[in-house]
Coordinates of C-alpha atoms in Angstrom, one line a residue:
X19 CA 1.6 64.1 -91.6
X20 CA 5.0 63.4 -92.0
X21 CA 7.4 63.9 -89.0
X22 CA 11.1 64.9 -89.5
X23 CA 13.3 61.7 -88.9
X24 CA 16.2 63.5 -86.9
X25 CA 13.7 66.3 -85.2
X26 CA 13.9 64.8 -81.3
X27 CA 17.1 62.5 -81.8
X28 CA 19.4 65.6 -81.6
X29 CA 20.3 65.3 -77.8
X30 CA 19.5 63.4 -74.4
X31 CA 18.6 60.2 -73.5
X32 CA 16.2 57.8 -75.5
X33 CA 13.3 57.8 -72.7
X34 CA 13.5 61.3 -72.8
X35 CA 12.9 61.9 -76.4
X36 CA 10.5 59.4 -75.8
X37 CA 8.8 62.0 -73.2
X38 CA 9.3 64.9 -75.7
X39 CA 7.7 63.7 -78.1
X40 CA 4.9 62.8 -75.8
X41 CA 4.7 59.3 -75.7
X42 CA 5.5 56.7 -73.2
X43 CA 6.7 52.8 -73.4
X44 CA 3.1 50.7 -72.9
X45 CA 3.1 47.9 -70.5
X46 CA 2.9 44.4 -72.5
X47 CA 0.6 41.7 -71.7
X48 CA 1.1 38.1 -70.8
X49 CA 0.4 35.4 -73.6
X50 CA 0.7 31.8 -72.5
X51 CA 2.0 30.8 -75.9
X52 CA 4.8 33.1 -76.9
X53 CA 6.9 35.7 -75.3
X54 CA 7.2 39.3 -76.7
X55 CA 11.1 39.1 -76.9
X56 CA 13.7 36.3 -76.8
X57 CA 17.4 37.3 -76.5
X58 CA 19.9 35.0 -77.7
X59 CA 23.7 36.4 -77.1
X60 CA 23.3 40.3 -77.6
X61 CA 20.6 39.6 -80.0
X62 CA 17.1 40.5 -79.3
X63 CA 14.1 39.0 -81.2
X64 CA 10.9 41.0 -81.0
X65 CA 7.7 38.8 -81.6
X66 CA 5.3 40.9 -83.9
X67 CA 3.4 43.9 -82.6
X68 CA 0.2 44.5 -83.3
X69 CA -1.0 48.4 -82.8
X70 CA -2.5 48.1 -79.2
X71 CA -2.8 50.9 -76.9
X72 CA -3.8 50.4 -73.5
X73 CA -5.0 46.9 -74.0
X74 CA -7.0 47.8 -76.9
X75 CA -6.3 47.4 -81.0
X76 CA -6.2 50.7 -82.7
X77 CA -7.7 49.6 -86.0
X78 CA -8.7 46.8 -88.1
X79 CA -9.2 46.3 -91.6
X80 CA -7.3 46.8 -95.1
X81 CA -5.2 49.2 -96.2
X82 CA -6.2 50.5 -99.5
X83 CA -10.0 49.7 -98.8
X84 CA -11.1 50.2 -95.3
X85 CA -7.8 52.2 -93.8
X86 CA -6.0 55.5 -95.2
X87 CA -2.4 55.8 -95.7
X88 CA -1.9 58.2 -93.2
X89 CA -4.1 56.2 -90.4
X90 CA -2.0 53.2 -91.3
X91 CA 1.1 55.0 -90.7
X92 CA 0.1 56.2 -87.2
X93 CA -1.0 52.6 -86.1
X94 CA 3.0 51.1 -87.4
X95 CA 4.2 54.2 -85.1
X96 CA 2.0 52.4 -82.3
X97 CA 3.2 49.0 -83.1
X98 CA 6.9 50.2 -83.4
X99 CA 6.4 51.5 -80.2
X100 CA 5.0 48.2 -78.2
X101 CA 8.3 46.9 -79.9
X102 CA 10.5 49.1 -78.6
X103 CA 8.4 48.5 -75.2
X104 CA 9.8 44.7 -75.8
X105 CA 13.3 45.6 -76.6
X106 CA 13.5 47.7 -73.5
X107 CA 12.1 45.2 -71.4
X108 CA 15.1 42.8 -72.8
X109 CA 17.8 44.7 -72.0
X110 CA 16.5 47.2 -69.0
X111 CA 16.9 50.6 -70.4
X112 CA 16.3 52.1 -74.0
X113 CA 19.5 53.5 -74.4
X114 CA 21.0 49.9 -74.4
X115 CA 18.9 49.3 -77.8
X116 CA 20.1 49.1 -81.3
X117 CA 18.1 48.1 -84.1
X118 CA 19.2 45.5 -86.5
X119 CA 16.3 44.8 -88.3
X120 CA 12.4 45.7 -88.9
X121 CA 9.6 43.7 -91.0
X122 CA 6.5 45.8 -91.5
X123 CA 4.1 43.5 -92.5
X124 CA 0.6 45.7 -94.0
X125 CA -2.7 43.9 -94.4
X126 CA -3.5 45.8 -98.2
X127 CA -5.0 45.6 -101.6
X128 CA -3.3 43.9 -103.7
X129 CA -2.6 47.2 -105.7
X130 CA -1.9 49.4 -102.5
X131 CA 1.7 49.4 -103.3
X132 CA 2.7 52.1 -101.1
X133 CA 3.8 49.4 -97.9
X134 CA 7.2 51.5 -97.7
X135 CA 5.0 54.5 -96.7
X136 CA 3.8 52.9 -94.0
X137 CA 6.7 51.6 -93.0
X138 CA 8.5 55.0 -93.2
X139 CA 6.6 56.0 -89.9
X140 CA 8.1 53.2 -87.9
X141 CA 11.1 53.8 -89.0
X142 CA 10.9 57.9 -88.1
X143 CA 9.9 56.9 -84.8
X144 CA 13.0 54.5 -83.8
X145 CA 15.2 57.2 -85.3
X146 CA 13.1 60.1 -83.6
X147 CA 13.6 57.7 -80.2
X148 CA 17.0 55.7 -80.6
X149 CA 18.8 58.5 -82.8
X150 CA 21.7 56.6 -85.1
X151 CA 20.7 53.5 -82.9
X152 CA 17.3 53.5 -84.4
X153 CA 18.4 53.4 -88.1
X154 CA 17.9 49.9 -89.4
X155 CA 17.4 47.1 -92.5
X156 CA 13.9 46.8 -93.3
X157 CA 11.6 45.2 -95.6
X158 CA 7.7 46.3 -95.9
X159 CA 5.4 43.4 -96.8
X160 CA 1.9 43.9 -98.4
X161 CA 0.0 40.6 -97.0
X162 CA -3.6 39.3 -97.6
X163 CA -4.4 39.4 -93.9
X164 CA -2.9 40.0 -90.1
X165 CA -4.0 38.6 -86.6
X166 CA -7.5 40.2 -85.4
X167 CA -7.5 42.0 -88.6
X168 CA -5.1 44.4 -88.0
X169 CA -3.9 46.6 -90.5
X170 CA 0.0 46.4 -89.6
X171 CA 2.3 43.8 -87.6
X172 CA 5.9 44.8 -86.7
X173 CA 8.6 42.3 -86.2
X174 CA 12.1 43.6 -85.0
X175 CA 15.7 42.2 -84.3
X176 CA 17.9 44.6 -82.2
X177 CA 20.8 44.3 -80.0
X178 CA 21.9 45.4 -76.6
X179 CA 24.7 48.0 -76.6

């Protein structure tokens, strides 16, 4: 089910738009090997985020074989939400986040070919929440596998405004 890319982005704060979508920023766990985000000047580099919710990976498998397109799209939205949480953690407020680039990795069969449709779901979420600040450059890549057998992983670069 496709969502309009501008439905909630018309008015109010990013946090208000997130709430209007029935979403909230998740808490991110700590990892002893890497950080969820690193700020360099005004740039914020977000580590690859998997579709976790409440500490649980929401899906596993290969898109086009084990995972349907619509499920992969929902997983991409969850991964993007986690990335937004990392960006907000870096600057303290979603209204200060402007997307620059998003890389969407989709564990998929060689003949799947719809990685951009999976990535569109994450792009739609960013625009719904951040409005014009959510528009970004993007790459969607099909890969043989991802950590923990996740179907989707999202990495971002943002800037503080």
